[in-house]
Tab-separated table of C-alpha atoms in Angstrom:
chain	number	residue	atom	x	y	z
A	10	MET	CA	0.000	0.000	0.000
A	11	ARG	CA	1.343	3.394	-0.976
A	12	SER	CA	1.749	6.168	1.541
A	13	PRO	CA	-0.269	9.407	1.220
A	14	GLN	CA	2.910	11.240	0.190
A	15	GLN	CA	3.513	8.826	-2.687
A	16	MET	CA	-0.094	9.082	-3.797
A	17	THR	CA	0.160	12.836	-4.272
A	18	ASP	CA	3.646	13.112	-5.747
A	19	GLY	CA	3.782	15.247	-8.849
A	20	GLY	CA	0.550	17.077	-8.092
A	21	ASP	CA	-1.549	13.913	-8.317
A	22	VAL	CA	-5.187	14.514	-7.379
A	23	LEU	CA	-7.278	11.550	-6.256
A	24	ASP	CA	-10.867	11.113	-7.329
A	25	ALA	CA	-11.886	10.910	-3.660
A	26	VAL	CA	-10.660	10.679	-0.101
A	27	VAL	CA	-12.737	9.072	2.627
A	28	VAL	CA	-12.097	10.215	6.202
A	29	GLY	CA	-12.801	7.408	8.653
A	30	ALA	CA	-12.604	3.602	8.399
A	31	GLY	CA	-15.694	2.558	10.331
A	32	TRP	CA	-18.666	0.853	8.706
A	33	ALA	CA	-19.691	4.035	6.874
A	34	GLY	CA	-16.271	4.842	5.455
A	35	LEU	CA	-15.589	1.259	4.436
A	36	GLY	CA	-19.004	1.028	2.774
A	37	VAL	CA	-18.299	4.146	0.704
A	38	SER	CA	-14.827	2.849	-0.196
A	39	TYR	CA	-16.360	-0.415	-1.395
A	40	TRP	CA	-18.569	1.448	-3.865
A	41	LEU	CA	-15.829	3.841	-4.947
A	42	ALA	CA	-13.697	0.810	-5.790
A	43	ARG	CA	-16.544	-0.816	-7.730
A	44	ARG	CA	-16.894	2.350	-9.802
A	45	GLY	CA	-13.152	2.397	-10.465
A	46	LEU	CA	-12.579	5.697	-8.670
A	47	ARG	CA	-9.069	6.256	-7.313
A	48	HIS	CA	-9.310	6.972	-3.641
A	49	SER	CA	-7.821	6.538	-0.199
A	50	VAL	CA	-9.428	5.939	3.198
A	51	LEU	CA	-7.740	7.849	5.999
A	52	GLU	CA	-8.131	6.479	9.526
A	53	ARG	CA	-6.683	8.183	12.603
A	54	GLY	CA	-6.098	4.819	14.295
A	55	ARG	CA	-7.088	1.333	13.248
A	56	ILE	CA	-10.069	0.091	11.271
A	57	GLY	CA	-13.106	0.533	13.528
A	58	GLU	CA	-11.140	2.657	15.995
A	59	THR	CA	-14.200	4.166	17.671
A	60	TRP	CA	-15.709	0.713	18.136
A	61	ARG	CA	-12.476	-0.492	19.704
A	62	THR	CA	-11.971	2.416	22.095
A	63	GLN	CA	-15.400	3.865	22.883
A	64	ARG	CA	-17.425	0.743	23.717
A	65	TRP	CA	-17.500	-1.166	26.983
A	66	ASP	CA	-16.136	-4.712	27.265
A	67	SER	CA	-19.499	-6.511	27.200
A	68	PHE	CA	-20.975	-4.300	24.471
A	69	ARG	CA	-23.071	-5.996	21.809
A	70	MET	CA	-24.640	-4.683	18.632
A	71	ASN	CA	-28.314	-3.746	18.737
A	72	THR	CA	-28.962	-5.051	15.236
A	73	PRO	CA	-29.288	-8.845	15.012
A	74	ASN	CA	-26.556	-10.761	13.198
A	75	VAL	CA	-28.698	-11.142	10.090
A	76	GLN	CA	-28.706	-7.345	9.716
A	77	THR	CA	-25.138	-6.645	10.839
A	78	VAL	CA	-23.647	-6.965	7.384
A	79	MET	CA	-21.639	-4.784	5.034
A	80	PRO	CA	-22.500	-3.914	1.398
A	81	GLY	CA	-22.418	-6.943	-0.884
A	82	ASP	CA	-22.444	-9.375	2.054
A	83	CYS	CA	-25.167	-11.444	3.659
A	84	TYR	CA	-25.281	-13.377	6.904
A	85	ASP	CA	-25.037	-17.145	6.576
A	86	GLY	CA	-24.128	-18.160	10.127
A	87	PRO	CA	-25.971	-20.338	12.670
A	88	ASP	CA	-27.366	-17.533	14.871
A	89	PRO	CA	-29.250	-14.918	12.790
A	90	ASP	CA	-31.010	-13.494	15.849
A	91	GLY	CA	-27.840	-13.228	17.917
A	92	ALA	CA	-25.886	-10.034	18.563
A	93	MET	CA	-22.216	-9.494	17.760
A	94	THR	CA	-19.819	-8.455	20.484
A	95	ARG	CA	-17.677	-5.355	20.102
A	96	ASP	CA	-14.641	-7.417	19.108
A	97	GLN	CA	-16.589	-9.575	16.651
A	98	PHE	CA	-17.843	-6.459	14.911
A	99	VAL	CA	-14.330	-5.042	14.607
A	100	THR	CA	-13.222	-8.359	13.098
A	101	LEU	CA	-16.108	-8.119	10.618
A	102	LEU	CA	-14.911	-4.666	9.518
A	103	GLU	CA	-11.294	-5.808	9.191
A	104	ASP	CA	-12.322	-8.842	7.172
A	105	PHE	CA	-14.482	-6.716	4.866
A	106	ALA	CA	-11.628	-4.277	4.207
A	107	GLY	CA	-9.172	-7.099	3.563
A	108	ARG	CA	-11.405	-9.170	1.268
A	109	ASN	CA	-12.156	-6.134	-0.847
A	110	ALA	CA	-8.569	-4.806	-0.831
A	111	LEU	CA	-9.753	-1.380	0.266
A	112	PRO	CA	-7.029	1.329	0.283
A	113	ILE	CA	-6.864	2.008	4.030
A	114	GLU	CA	-4.254	4.396	5.403
A	115	ALA	CA	-4.195	3.524	9.118
A	116	ASP	CA	-2.708	5.823	11.783
A	117	THR	CA	-3.278	8.790	9.506
A	118	ALA	CA	-5.091	11.594	11.270
A	119	VAL	CA	-6.494	14.528	9.300
A	120	SER	CA	-5.717	17.837	10.979
A	121	GLU	CA	-7.108	20.191	8.348
A	122	LEU	CA	-9.381	20.142	5.320
A	123	THR	CA	-9.401	23.128	2.981
A	124	HIS	CA	-10.421	23.856	-0.606
A	125	GLU	CA	-7.775	25.365	-2.855
A	126	ASN	CA	-7.391	25.742	-6.615
A	127	GLY	CA	-10.456	23.670	-7.390
A	128	ALA	CA	-9.541	20.679	-5.211
A	129	TYR	CA	-9.669	19.638	-1.571
A	130	ARG	CA	-6.443	19.700	0.410
A	131	LEU	CA	-6.133	17.311	3.352
A	132	THR	CA	-3.307	17.886	5.796
A	133	THR	CA	-2.559	14.629	7.605
A	134	SER	CA	-0.074	13.261	10.111
A	135	HIS	CA	1.774	11.681	7.163
A	136	GLY	CA	1.673	14.454	4.619
A	137	THR	CA	-0.751	16.174	2.272
A	138	LEU	CA	-3.356	14.688	-0.064
A	139	TRP	CA	-5.385	16.350	-2.796
A	140	ALA	CA	-8.774	15.098	-3.934
A	141	ARG	CA	-11.653	16.196	-6.128
A	142	ASN	CA	-14.145	14.792	-3.638
A	143	VAL	CA	-14.079	14.206	0.110
A	144	ILE	CA	-16.453	11.939	2.003
A	145	VAL	CA	-16.412	12.611	5.736
A	146	ALA	CA	-17.254	9.381	7.568
A	147	SER	CA	-15.638	10.182	10.890
A	148	GLY	CA	-18.876	9.886	12.866
A	149	SER	CA	-21.359	12.307	14.371
A	150	LEU	CA	-21.589	10.564	17.767
A	151	ASN	CA	-18.016	10.229	18.955
A	152	CYS	CA	-17.502	13.210	21.276
A	153	PRO	CA	-19.264	12.908	24.656
A	154	VAL	CA	-21.304	15.809	25.965
A	155	ARG	CA	-21.665	16.594	29.675
A	156	PRO	CA	-23.694	19.289	31.466
A	157	VAL	CA	-21.541	22.373	31.984
A	158	TRP	CA	-21.990	22.186	35.726
A	159	ALA	CA	-20.458	18.686	35.917
A	160	ALA	CA	-17.127	20.381	36.550
A	161	GLY	CA	-18.532	21.648	39.854
A	162	LEU	CA	-18.762	18.180	41.412
A	163	SER	CA	-16.269	17.059	44.034
A	164	PRO	CA	-12.831	16.206	42.630
A	165	ALA	CA	-12.918	13.083	44.794
A	166	LEU	CA	-15.697	11.745	42.594
A	167	ARG	CA	-14.701	9.535	39.645
A	168	GLN	CA	-16.411	10.905	36.542
A	169	ILE	CA	-16.353	9.119	33.183
A	170	ASP	CA	-18.410	9.222	30.026
A	171	ALA	CA	-20.178	6.244	28.486
A	172	SER	CA	-17.384	6.124	25.901
A	173	GLY	CA	-14.827	5.778	28.697
A	174	TYR	CA	-16.638	3.042	30.623
A	175	ARG	CA	-15.235	-0.476	30.191
A	176	SER	CA	-16.492	-2.553	33.122
A	177	ALA	CA	-17.635	-2.325	36.730
A	178	ALA	CA	-14.212	-3.556	37.829
A	179	ASP	CA	-12.622	-0.308	36.620
A	180	LEU	CA	-14.760	1.827	38.931
A	181	PRO	CA	-13.848	2.436	42.587
A	182	ASP	CA	-15.823	0.599	45.243
A	183	GLY	CA	-19.097	2.240	46.154
A	184	ALA	CA	-22.372	3.199	44.573
A	185	VAL	CA	-22.572	4.526	41.006
A	186	LEU	CA	-24.758	7.283	39.592
A	187	VAL	CA	-25.561	6.753	35.922
A	188	VAL	CA	-26.918	9.895	34.278
A	189	GLY	CA	-29.086	9.423	31.189
A	190	GLY	CA	-31.870	6.982	30.365
A	191	GLY	CA	-30.906	6.334	26.754
A	192	GLN	CA	-29.273	3.302	25.173
A	193	SER	CA	-25.915	3.472	26.924
A	194	GLY	CA	-27.313	4.591	30.267
A	195	VAL	CA	-29.745	1.731	30.780
A	196	GLN	CA	-27.354	-0.938	29.490
A	197	ILE	CA	-24.538	0.238	31.748
A	198	ALA	CA	-26.916	0.538	34.716
A	199	GLU	CA	-28.114	-3.023	34.113
A	200	GLU	CA	-24.564	-4.362	33.905
A	201	LEU	CA	-23.574	-2.633	37.137
A	202	ALA	CA	-26.647	-3.966	38.925
A	203	ASP	CA	-25.965	-7.479	37.629
A	204	VAL	CA	-22.599	-7.543	39.418
A	205	GLY	CA	-24.065	-6.299	42.671
A	206	ARG	CA	-23.237	-2.610	42.552
A	207	THR	CA	-25.627	-0.083	44.088
A	208	VAL	CA	-26.870	1.963	41.124
A	209	PHE	CA	-28.761	5.233	40.905
A	210	LEU	CA	-30.125	5.996	37.442
A	211	ALA	CA	-31.125	9.541	36.479
A	212	THR	CA	-33.733	8.897	33.813
A	213	SER	CA	-34.820	11.026	30.875
A	214	ARG	CA	-37.587	11.183	28.276
A	215	VAL	CA	-36.540	8.372	25.939
A	216	GLY	CA	-38.672	5.809	24.146
A	217	ARG	CA	-37.918	2.121	24.082
A	218	LEU	CA	-38.510	-0.956	21.959
A	219	PRO	CA	-39.203	-4.607	22.750
A	220	ARG	CA	-36.355	-6.877	21.692
A	221	ARG	CA	-38.684	-9.461	20.151
A	222	TYR	CA	-42.295	-9.211	19.101
A	223	ARG	CA	-44.673	-11.667	17.478
A	224	GLY	CA	-42.031	-14.226	16.659
A	225	ARG	CA	-39.321	-11.967	15.242
A	226	ASP	CA	-36.583	-9.616	16.324
A	227	ILE	CA	-38.119	-6.150	16.405
A	228	MET	CA	-35.455	-4.793	14.037
A	229	VAL	CA	-36.532	-7.285	11.377
A	230	TRP	CA	-40.095	-5.999	11.660
A	231	LEU	CA	-38.982	-2.356	11.574
A	232	VAL	CA	-37.011	-2.862	8.369
A	233	GLU	CA	-39.632	-4.981	6.620
A	234	SER	CA	-42.536	-2.694	7.560
A	235	GLY	CA	-40.783	0.476	6.427
A	236	PHE	CA	-40.752	2.019	9.909
A	237	LEU	CA	-37.063	2.877	9.537
A	238	ASP	CA	-37.645	4.514	6.142
A	239	VAL	CA	-39.570	7.441	7.637
A	240	ARG	CA	-37.837	10.611	6.482
A	241	ARG	CA	-35.875	12.853	8.797
A	242	GLU	CA	-38.265	15.727	8.123
A	243	GLU	CA	-41.242	13.650	9.230
A	244	VAL	CA	-39.464	12.518	12.393
A	245	ILE	CA	-38.801	16.155	13.294
A	246	ARG	CA	-42.395	17.111	12.519
A	247	LEU	CA	-43.759	14.384	14.782
A	248	ALA	CA	-41.395	14.933	17.703
A	249	GLY	CA	-40.515	18.609	17.280
A	250	ARG	CA	-36.834	17.651	17.074
A	251	ILE	CA	-34.611	14.691	16.345
A	252	PRO	CA	-35.312	12.451	19.355
A	253	PRO	CA	-32.832	10.065	20.947
A	254	ARG	CA	-33.106	6.544	19.639
A	255	GLY	CA	-35.410	4.281	21.616
A	256	VAL	CA	-33.786	2.007	24.155
A	257	LEU	CA	-33.204	-1.466	22.721
A	258	GLY	CA	-31.404	-4.095	24.749
A	259	SER	CA	-29.030	-6.189	22.655
A	260	MET	CA	-30.194	-9.525	24.085
A	261	HIS	CA	-33.532	-8.753	25.728
A	262	THR	CA	-35.955	-5.916	26.395
A	263	ILE	CA	-34.742	-3.334	28.900
A	264	SER	CA	-37.322	-1.193	30.666
A	265	LEU	CA	-37.173	1.175	33.608
A	266	GLN	CA	-39.501	-1.084	35.567
A	267	ALA	CA	-37.269	-4.102	34.910
A	268	LEU	CA	-34.215	-2.158	36.056
A	269	SER	CA	-36.015	-1.147	39.258
A	270	ALA	CA	-36.889	-4.800	39.892
A	271	GLN	CA	-33.145	-5.552	39.668
A	272	GLY	CA	-32.515	-3.020	42.411
A	273	VAL	CA	-31.580	0.046	40.356
A	274	VAL	CA	-32.762	3.178	42.180
A	275	LEU	CA	-34.641	5.266	39.643
A	276	LEU	CA	-34.532	9.057	39.738
A	277	GLY	CA	-36.019	11.793	37.619
A	278	ARG	CA	-34.026	13.917	35.202
A	279	LEU	CA	-30.876	15.437	36.709
A	280	THR	CA	-31.369	19.201	36.813
A	281	GLY	CA	-28.296	20.612	38.555
A	282	ILE	CA	-26.206	21.093	41.660
A	283	GLU	CA	-27.737	22.585	44.797
A	284	ASP	CA	-25.993	24.766	47.350
A	285	GLY	CA	-23.975	22.368	49.440
A	286	GLY	CA	-23.142	20.062	46.548
A	287	SER	CA	-26.204	17.799	46.450
A	288	LEU	CA	-27.716	16.973	43.069
A	289	SER	CA	-31.302	17.867	42.258
A	290	PHE	CA	-33.728	15.823	40.166
A	291	ALA	CA	-36.992	16.665	38.448
A	292	ASP	CA	-40.227	15.049	39.583
A	293	ASP	CA	-40.722	13.310	36.231
A	294	LEU	CA	-39.813	9.666	36.828
A	295	GLU	CA	-43.350	8.393	36.281
A	296	ALA	CA	-43.719	10.543	33.164
A	297	ASN	CA	-40.435	9.213	31.764
A	298	ALA	CA	-41.480	5.609	32.360
A	299	ARG	CA	-44.887	6.254	30.824
A	300	PHE	CA	-43.310	7.857	27.751
A	301	ALA	CA	-41.092	4.785	27.245
A	302	ASP	CA	-44.049	2.430	27.635
A	303	GLU	CA	-46.150	4.421	25.162
A	304	ALA	CA	-43.313	4.440	22.622
A	305	SER	CA	-43.106	0.647	22.828
A	306	ASP	CA	-46.873	0.357	22.444
A	307	ASN	CA	-46.823	2.649	19.401
A	308	VAL	CA	-44.160	0.561	17.673
A	309	LYS	CA	-46.044	-2.648	18.379
A	310	ARG	CA	-49.238	-1.150	16.963
A	311	TYR	CA	-47.295	-0.147	13.837
A	312	VAL	CA	-46.085	-3.730	13.439
A	313	ASP	CA	-49.565	-5.109	14.135
A	314	ASP	CA	-51.022	-2.887	11.415
A	315	TYR	CA	-48.356	-4.030	8.968
A	316	ILE	CA	-49.003	-7.701	9.763
A	317	SER	CA	-52.750	-7.210	9.332
A	318	ARG	CA	-52.388	-5.202	6.123
A	319	THR	CA	-50.073	-7.704	4.444
A	320	GLY	CA	-51.743	-10.855	5.746
A	321	ILE	CA	-48.566	-12.252	7.331
A	322	ASP	CA	-49.127	-15.365	9.429
A	323	ALA	CA	-47.410	-14.218	12.619
A	324	PRO	CA	-47.910	-15.646	16.110
A	325	VAL	CA	-49.870	-13.637	18.662
A	326	ALA	CA	-47.931	-11.334	20.963
A	327	GLU	CA	-46.650	-12.870	24.178
A	328	PRO	CA	-46.159	-10.936	27.423
A	329	ASP	CA	-42.647	-9.554	27.805
A	330	PRO	CA	-41.384	-9.900	31.399
A	331	ALA	CA	-39.558	-6.568	31.140
A	332	GLU	CA	-42.845	-4.848	30.293
A	333	THR	CA	-45.141	-6.611	32.745
A	334	VAL	CA	-43.081	-6.291	35.938
A	335	ALA	CA	-44.185	-3.519	38.293
A	336	MET	CA	-41.914	-0.506	38.704
A	337	ARG	CA	-40.410	0.050	42.118
A	338	GLN	CA	-40.070	3.704	43.022
A	339	PRO	CA	-38.150	5.278	45.883
A	340	ASN	CA	-40.442	6.162	48.759
A	341	PRO	CA	-40.310	9.037	49.339
A	342	THR	CA	-39.366	10.271	45.858
A	343	ILE	CA	-35.746	11.407	45.685
A	344	GLY	CA	-35.589	15.033	44.607
A	345	SER	CA	-32.138	15.681	46.049
A	346	LEU	CA	-29.182	13.347	46.452
A	347	ASP	CA	-26.110	13.928	48.601
A	348	LEU	CA	-23.565	11.785	46.772
A	349	SER	CA	-21.243	11.366	49.721
A	350	HIS	CA	-23.994	10.356	52.163
A	351	SER	CA	-25.423	7.987	49.546
A	352	GLY	CA	-22.079	6.246	49.062
A	353	VAL	CA	-21.741	7.347	45.442
A	354	THR	CA	-18.097	7.302	44.354
A	355	SER	CA	-18.550	7.324	40.574
A	356	VAL	CA	-20.676	9.092	37.975
A	357	VAL	CA	-21.086	7.681	34.478
A	358	TRP	CA	-22.281	10.386	32.101
A	359	CYS	CA	-24.539	8.989	29.382
A	360	THR	CA	-25.753	12.396	28.272
A	361	GLY	CA	-25.165	12.258	24.566
A	362	PHE	CA	-22.547	12.708	21.880
A	363	LYS	CA	-21.762	14.977	18.968
A	364	GLY	CA	-19.283	14.879	16.127
A	365	ASP	CA	-15.928	16.651	16.065
A	366	PHE	CA	-15.556	18.394	12.723
A	367	SER	CA	-13.313	21.219	13.933
A	368	TRP	CA	-10.600	20.169	11.450
A	369	MET	CA	-12.798	21.222	8.526
A	370	ARG	CA	-11.829	24.724	7.394
A	371	LEU	CA	-14.610	25.087	4.871
A	372	PRO	CA	-16.976	28.068	5.200
A	373	GLY	CA	-20.577	26.930	4.956
A	374	ALA	CA	-19.842	23.257	5.612
A	375	LEU	CA	-20.870	23.377	9.272
A	376	ASP	CA	-23.671	25.070	11.174
A	377	SER	CA	-23.351	27.348	14.204
A	378	ALA	CA	-23.033	24.290	16.456
A	379	GLY	CA	-20.166	22.918	14.371
A	380	GLN	CA	-22.241	20.109	12.852
A	381	PRO	CA	-22.601	19.225	9.141
A	382	VAL	CA	-24.885	21.148	6.794
A	383	HIS	CA	-26.144	18.709	4.177
A	384	ALA	CA	-29.118	17.155	2.412
A	385	ASP	CA	-29.063	13.354	2.381
A	386	GLY	CA	-25.323	13.424	2.975
A	387	VAL	CA	-24.588	15.864	0.164
A	388	ALA	CA	-23.070	19.144	1.362
A	389	ALA	CA	-23.732	22.531	-0.192
A	390	LEU	CA	-20.065	22.673	-1.235
A	391	PRO	CA	-19.469	20.749	-4.483
A	392	GLY	CA	-17.500	17.554	-3.943
A	393	LEU	CA	-18.112	17.361	-0.176
A	394	TYR	CA	-20.172	14.541	1.361
A	395	PHE	CA	-21.023	13.101	4.769
A	396	ALA	CA	-21.623	9.385	5.388
A	397	GLY	CA	-22.916	7.599	8.479
A	398	LEU	CA	-24.565	10.584	10.162
A	399	ASP	CA	-27.346	9.805	12.611
A	400	PHE	CA	-30.794	10.509	11.112
A	401	ALA	CA	-29.146	11.995	8.016
A	402	SER	CA	-31.995	10.977	5.714
A	403	THR	CA	-34.289	8.584	7.569
A	404	ARG	CA	-34.678	6.778	10.869
A	405	LYS	CA	-32.347	4.150	9.427
A	406	SER	CA	-29.462	6.612	8.944
A	407	GLY	CA	-26.723	6.096	11.480
A	408	ILE	CA	-27.358	2.337	11.706
A	409	ILE	CA	-25.156	-0.106	9.793
A	410	LEU	CA	-28.238	-1.092	7.778
A	411	ALA	CA	-28.216	2.302	6.075
A	412	ILE	CA	-24.832	2.098	4.373
A	413	ALA	CA	-26.056	-0.355	1.720
A	414	GLU	CA	-28.295	2.444	0.417
A	415	GLU	CA	-26.292	5.494	1.453
A	416	ALA	CA	-22.897	4.544	-0.019
A	417	PRO	CA	-24.002	3.842	-3.612
A	418	ARG	CA	-26.145	7.000	-3.576
A	419	ILE	CA	-23.145	9.133	-2.593
A	420	VAL	CA	-20.834	7.442	-5.084
A	421	ASP	CA	-23.397	7.803	-7.874
A	422	HIS	CA	-23.573	11.518	-7.099
A	423	ILE	CA	-19.788	11.750	-7.277
A	424	ALA	CA	-19.685	9.894	-10.587
A	425	ARG	CA	-22.378	12.115	-12.109
A	426	HIS	CA	-20.702	15.351	-11.060
A	427	SER	CA	-17.066	14.460	-11.701
């Protein structure tokens, strides 16, 4: 494999450069190669670096094995409804890149992207590349976000983000406060409870999904029924914003009531620090649990309607233990928590992520929050694209399932405009 310096000797300009070698970047590279476009994939670390370094040890994919496939591949293993581990998924990405001889430049970080003399200039840790097109596939959910007042907590408290959590064994002895009721928050809270840790969970207004419903994995139903094809604009219209993805346990349904039955102490939304250092919580625990239950019911009704409309012979719904167990609430409700008196020694922040695109020096490419401006992955600047963004086009965007549609669409656009 040639180095970036060799690839640009003599003023050579590549057809395209892909930034990032996760599932999105590799999917785009696959289609660029099929179209015969000269390109390079720049990766700051190793293939699947974010999956290697920002997922906990027991992490599993939320798509079943039958759907965790790359473009041109299909699953033919013995466990279609199973869920890949973090390491298995990284191996899948490495195998895909190797089988397709994709031009990966590992350990090549991009520090600056500019547009000069009709081409894009990429300054990297190994030199400079020039390209007619750039596809940014570095991820929009890789930089953790914490409340600004988190810095005001006691320095004796261990604070980590979901991306920094690996296992309960890495946390100091004592109780743990997990902040955030989304995907990472509930899965980490469940894992901590399973090993006997005292866990407080600050919940939030997040929907959830059953893991299985009427004889199939729920993700199979959502793909087949078209639920995931709902456009971004419609999602915003219905919710007033892009909502967090519904909670979906990788192996089974996870609900707030099931977590409480395991001993997790449920709290309302964390609202701030009080005088004296205690944390305050909103009185919205019941509302948050009800919102999650209603979201699950809505999805099941959608699937029921699809089954009825198409005449599919599906078994009747069976009760899900995670949805039928009664929720245990603190009595009295906890509106304020003194971390020291409660034995809390660690806080795991599961309060969201954003993308880091600060290396892009392209006026008009990013909005006021530093996030991509695009339509279906196509930027306003000619030759600039974004792949793998969450909710970029539809509900499916941001899930590995999307790249089979997203990558060829981007590459077709490049081919038509080159």
